[in-house]
mmCIF file of C-alpha atoms and ligand atoms in Angstrom:
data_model
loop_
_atom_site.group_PDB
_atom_site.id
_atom_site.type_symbol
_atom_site.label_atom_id
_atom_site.label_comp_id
_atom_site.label_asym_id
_atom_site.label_seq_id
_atom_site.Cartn_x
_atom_site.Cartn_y
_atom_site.Cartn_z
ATOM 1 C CA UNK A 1 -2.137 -16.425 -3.920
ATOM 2 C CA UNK A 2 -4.324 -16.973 -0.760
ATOM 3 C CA UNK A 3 -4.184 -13.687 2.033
ATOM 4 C CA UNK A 4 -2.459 -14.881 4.809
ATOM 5 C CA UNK A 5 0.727 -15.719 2.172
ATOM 6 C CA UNK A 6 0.497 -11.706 0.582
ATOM 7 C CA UNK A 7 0.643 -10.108 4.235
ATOM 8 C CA UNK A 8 3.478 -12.487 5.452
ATOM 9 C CA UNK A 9 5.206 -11.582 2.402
ATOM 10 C CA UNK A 10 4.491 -7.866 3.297
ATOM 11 C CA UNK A 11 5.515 -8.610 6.919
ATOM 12 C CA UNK A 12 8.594 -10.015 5.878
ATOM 13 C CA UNK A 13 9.499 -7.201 3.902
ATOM 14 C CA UNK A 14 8.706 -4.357 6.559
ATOM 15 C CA UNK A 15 10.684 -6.002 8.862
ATOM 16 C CA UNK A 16 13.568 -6.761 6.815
ATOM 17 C CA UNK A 17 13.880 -2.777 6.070
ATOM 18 C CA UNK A 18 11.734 -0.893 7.935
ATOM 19 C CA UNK A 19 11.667 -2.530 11.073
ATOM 20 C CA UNK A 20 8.993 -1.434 12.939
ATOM 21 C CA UNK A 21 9.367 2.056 12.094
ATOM 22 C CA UNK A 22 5.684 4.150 11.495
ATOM 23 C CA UNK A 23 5.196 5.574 8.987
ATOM 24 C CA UNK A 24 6.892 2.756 7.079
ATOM 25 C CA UNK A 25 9.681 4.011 5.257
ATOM 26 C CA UNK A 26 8.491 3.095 1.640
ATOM 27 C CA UNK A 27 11.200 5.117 -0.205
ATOM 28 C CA UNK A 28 14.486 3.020 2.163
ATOM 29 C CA UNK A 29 12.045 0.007 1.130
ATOM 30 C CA UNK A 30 12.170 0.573 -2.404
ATOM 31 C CA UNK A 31 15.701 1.457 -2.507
ATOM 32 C CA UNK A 32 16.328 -1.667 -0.254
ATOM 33 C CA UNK A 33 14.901 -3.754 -3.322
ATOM 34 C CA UNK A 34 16.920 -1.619 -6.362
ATOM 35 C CA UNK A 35 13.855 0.138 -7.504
ATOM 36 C CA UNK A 36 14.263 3.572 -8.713
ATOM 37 C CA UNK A 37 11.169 5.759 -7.978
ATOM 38 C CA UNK A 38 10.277 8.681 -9.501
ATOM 39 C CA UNK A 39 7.041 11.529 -9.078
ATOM 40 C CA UNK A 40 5.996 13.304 -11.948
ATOM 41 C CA UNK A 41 3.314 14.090 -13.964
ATOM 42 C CA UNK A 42 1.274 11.113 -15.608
ATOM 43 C CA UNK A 43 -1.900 10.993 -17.590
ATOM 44 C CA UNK A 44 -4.425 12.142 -15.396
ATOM 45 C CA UNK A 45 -6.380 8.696 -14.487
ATOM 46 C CA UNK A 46 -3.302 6.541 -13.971
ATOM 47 C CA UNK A 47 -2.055 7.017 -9.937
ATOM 48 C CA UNK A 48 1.302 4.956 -11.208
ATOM 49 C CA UNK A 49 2.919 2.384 -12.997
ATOM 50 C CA UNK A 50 5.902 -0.028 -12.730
ATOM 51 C CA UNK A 51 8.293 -0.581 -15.428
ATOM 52 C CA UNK A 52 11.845 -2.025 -16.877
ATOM 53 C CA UNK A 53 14.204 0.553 -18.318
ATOM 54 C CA UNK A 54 17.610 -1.548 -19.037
ATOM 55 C CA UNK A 55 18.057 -3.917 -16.336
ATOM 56 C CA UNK A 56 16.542 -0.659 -13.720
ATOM 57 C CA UNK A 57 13.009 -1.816 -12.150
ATOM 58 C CA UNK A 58 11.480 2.053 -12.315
ATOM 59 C CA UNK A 59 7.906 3.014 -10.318
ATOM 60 C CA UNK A 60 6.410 6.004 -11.510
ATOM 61 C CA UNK A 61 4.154 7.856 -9.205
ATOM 62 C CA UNK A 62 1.217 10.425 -9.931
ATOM 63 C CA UNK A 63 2.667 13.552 -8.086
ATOM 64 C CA UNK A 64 -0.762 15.587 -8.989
ATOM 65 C CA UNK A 65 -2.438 13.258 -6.290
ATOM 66 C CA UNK A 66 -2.476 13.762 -2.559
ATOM 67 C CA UNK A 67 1.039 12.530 -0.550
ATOM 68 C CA UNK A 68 -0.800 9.558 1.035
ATOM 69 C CA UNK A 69 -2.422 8.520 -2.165
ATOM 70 C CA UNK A 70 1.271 8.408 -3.258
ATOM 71 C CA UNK A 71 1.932 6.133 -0.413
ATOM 72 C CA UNK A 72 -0.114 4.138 -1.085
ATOM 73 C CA UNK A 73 0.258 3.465 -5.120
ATOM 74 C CA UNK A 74 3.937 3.203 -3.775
ATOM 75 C CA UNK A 75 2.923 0.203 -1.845
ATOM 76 C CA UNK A 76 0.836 -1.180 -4.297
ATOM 77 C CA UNK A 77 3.784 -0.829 -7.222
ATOM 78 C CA UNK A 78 6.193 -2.289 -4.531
ATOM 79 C CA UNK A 79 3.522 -5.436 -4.261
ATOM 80 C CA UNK A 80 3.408 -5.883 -7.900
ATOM 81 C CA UNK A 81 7.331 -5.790 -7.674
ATOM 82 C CA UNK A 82 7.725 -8.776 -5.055
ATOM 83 C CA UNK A 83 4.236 -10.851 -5.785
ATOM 84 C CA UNK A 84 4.330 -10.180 -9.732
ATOM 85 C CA UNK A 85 8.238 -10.485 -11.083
ATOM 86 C CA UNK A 86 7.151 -12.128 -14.399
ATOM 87 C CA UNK A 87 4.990 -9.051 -15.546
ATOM 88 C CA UNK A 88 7.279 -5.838 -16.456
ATOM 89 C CA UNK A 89 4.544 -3.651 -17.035
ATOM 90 C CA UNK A 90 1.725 -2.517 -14.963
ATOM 91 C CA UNK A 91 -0.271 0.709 -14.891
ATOM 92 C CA UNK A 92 -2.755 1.101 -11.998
ATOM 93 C CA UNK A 93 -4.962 3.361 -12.688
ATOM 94 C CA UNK A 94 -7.337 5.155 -10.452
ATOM 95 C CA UNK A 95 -10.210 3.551 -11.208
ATOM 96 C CA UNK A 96 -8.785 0.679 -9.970
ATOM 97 C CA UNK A 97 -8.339 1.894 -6.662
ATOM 98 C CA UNK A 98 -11.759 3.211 -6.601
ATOM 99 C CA UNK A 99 -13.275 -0.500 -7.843
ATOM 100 C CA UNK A 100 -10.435 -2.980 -6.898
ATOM 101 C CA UNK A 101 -13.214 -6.221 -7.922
ATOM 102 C CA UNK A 102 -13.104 -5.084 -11.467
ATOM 103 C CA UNK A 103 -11.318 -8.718 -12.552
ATOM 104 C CA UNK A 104 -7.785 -8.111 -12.136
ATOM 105 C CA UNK A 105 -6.845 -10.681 -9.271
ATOM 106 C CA UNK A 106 -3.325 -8.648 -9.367
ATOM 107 C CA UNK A 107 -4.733 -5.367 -8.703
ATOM 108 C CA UNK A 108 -6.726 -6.883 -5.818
ATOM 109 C CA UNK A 109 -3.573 -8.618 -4.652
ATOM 110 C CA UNK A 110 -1.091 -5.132 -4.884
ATOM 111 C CA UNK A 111 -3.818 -3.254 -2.991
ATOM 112 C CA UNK A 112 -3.759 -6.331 0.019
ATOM 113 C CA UNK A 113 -0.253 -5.838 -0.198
ATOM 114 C CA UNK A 114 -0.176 -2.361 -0.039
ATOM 115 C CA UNK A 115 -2.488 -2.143 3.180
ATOM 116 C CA UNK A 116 -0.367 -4.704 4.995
ATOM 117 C CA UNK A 117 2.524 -2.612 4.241
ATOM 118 C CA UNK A 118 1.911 0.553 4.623
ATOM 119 C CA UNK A 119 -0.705 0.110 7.992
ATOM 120 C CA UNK A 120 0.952 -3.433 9.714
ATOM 121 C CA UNK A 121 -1.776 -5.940 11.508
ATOM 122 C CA UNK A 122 -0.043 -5.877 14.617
ATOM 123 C CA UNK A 123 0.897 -1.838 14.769
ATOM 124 C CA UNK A 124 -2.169 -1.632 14.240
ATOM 125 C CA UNK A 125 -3.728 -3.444 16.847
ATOM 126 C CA UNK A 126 -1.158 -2.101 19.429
ATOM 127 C CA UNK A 127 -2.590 0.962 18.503
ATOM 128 C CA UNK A 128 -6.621 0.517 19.444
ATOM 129 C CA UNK A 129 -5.471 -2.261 22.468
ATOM 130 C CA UNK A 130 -7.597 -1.391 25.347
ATOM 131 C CA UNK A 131 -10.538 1.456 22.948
ATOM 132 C CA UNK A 132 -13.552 1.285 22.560
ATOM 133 C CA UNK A 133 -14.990 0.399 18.995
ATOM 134 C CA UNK A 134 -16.469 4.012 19.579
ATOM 135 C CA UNK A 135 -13.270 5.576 20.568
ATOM 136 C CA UNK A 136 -11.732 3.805 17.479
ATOM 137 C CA UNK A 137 -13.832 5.613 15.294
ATOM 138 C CA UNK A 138 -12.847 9.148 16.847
ATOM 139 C CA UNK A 139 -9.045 8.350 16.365
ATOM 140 C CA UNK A 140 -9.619 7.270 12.606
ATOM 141 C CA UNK A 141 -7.945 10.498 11.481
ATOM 142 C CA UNK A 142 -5.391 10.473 13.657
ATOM 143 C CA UNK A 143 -4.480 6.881 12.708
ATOM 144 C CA UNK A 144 -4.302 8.076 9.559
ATOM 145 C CA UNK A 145 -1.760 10.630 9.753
ATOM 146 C CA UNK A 146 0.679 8.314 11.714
ATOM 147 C CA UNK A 147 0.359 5.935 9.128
ATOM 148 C CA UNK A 148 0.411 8.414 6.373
ATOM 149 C CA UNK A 149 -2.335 6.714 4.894
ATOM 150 C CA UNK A 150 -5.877 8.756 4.061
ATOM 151 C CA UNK A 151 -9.383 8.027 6.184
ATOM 152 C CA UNK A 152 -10.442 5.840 3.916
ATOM 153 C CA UNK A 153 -7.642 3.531 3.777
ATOM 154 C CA UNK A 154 -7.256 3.430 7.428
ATOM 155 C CA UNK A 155 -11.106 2.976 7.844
ATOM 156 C CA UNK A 156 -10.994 0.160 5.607
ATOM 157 C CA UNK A 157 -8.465 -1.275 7.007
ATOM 158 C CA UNK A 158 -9.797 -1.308 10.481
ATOM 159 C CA UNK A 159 -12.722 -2.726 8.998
ATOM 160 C CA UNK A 160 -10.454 -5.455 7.660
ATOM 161 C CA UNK A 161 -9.440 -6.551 10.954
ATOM 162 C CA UNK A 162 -12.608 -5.954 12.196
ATOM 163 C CA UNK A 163 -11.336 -3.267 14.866
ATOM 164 C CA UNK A 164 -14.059 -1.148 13.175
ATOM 165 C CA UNK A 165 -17.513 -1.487 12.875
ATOM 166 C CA UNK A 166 -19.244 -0.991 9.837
ATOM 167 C CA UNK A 167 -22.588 0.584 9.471
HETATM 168 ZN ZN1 ZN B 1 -1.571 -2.213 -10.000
#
């Protein structure tokens, strides 16, 4: 699946739901969809996993990890939900987070989801309209925390839409 077709798909979800609200609402999104999520503990390299139980669609987040890595495997489980029906089972594990070219196209594809959800192109945007790239970089953090997303992500993402530039 190409990358403009994963972030309309994430588009079209946020605004069905979450319309426009920052942070995006993952949990209402989730619930939205019939997915039951739950936090608990998991073996220690896996940040979550998706799953059937019955006819229930369950995602099972990492609670040992920081709230906006949480997030954000939340938006990536919720991408392997709506881009990946046919599979049942997925477990994302940290390293792929950490390495997302390791040869999974799906991980790579959850994690474009994910950014597109969770940090929206054109809230984004409306967000650095009129700074400087330098003054970009000096609101990184607080980007962050009004996405709910860590540095990195958000950095990253800038990068992505080349609001950032990389050294
Ligand atoms: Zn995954």
């Amino acid at each position: 699946m190409n990358k403009a077709k994963i972030a309309a798909m994430a588009r079209d979800l946020e605004s069905a739901y979450n319309k426009g609200n920052i942070p995006v609402n993952l949990e209402l999104i989730a619930e939205e969809l019939g997915i039951l999520v739950r936090h608990g503990k998991i073996n220690n390299d896996v940040s979550g996993v998706i799953f059937k139980e019955g006819t229930e669609t369950v995602i099972g987040i990492n609670e040992g990890e920081p709230p906006e890595r949480q997030r954000f495997t939340l938006s990536h489980e919720i991408g392997h939900f709506v881009l990946h029906r046919e599979r049942d089972l997925c477990v994302t594990s940290q390293r792929l987070f950490r390495k997302p070219a390791s040869g999974d196209f799906r991980e790579m594809e959850a994690n474009a989801f994910a950014a597109e959800l969770l940090m929206p192109k054109q809230a984004i945007e409306n967000a650095v309209l009129k700074l400087s790239a330098d003054e970009v970089v000096s609101k990184v953090s607080e980007l962050a925390k009004t996405f709910g997303v860590s540095e990195q992500a958000m950095t990253y993402r800038l990068a992505n839409l080349q609001l950032f530039p990389m050294s």
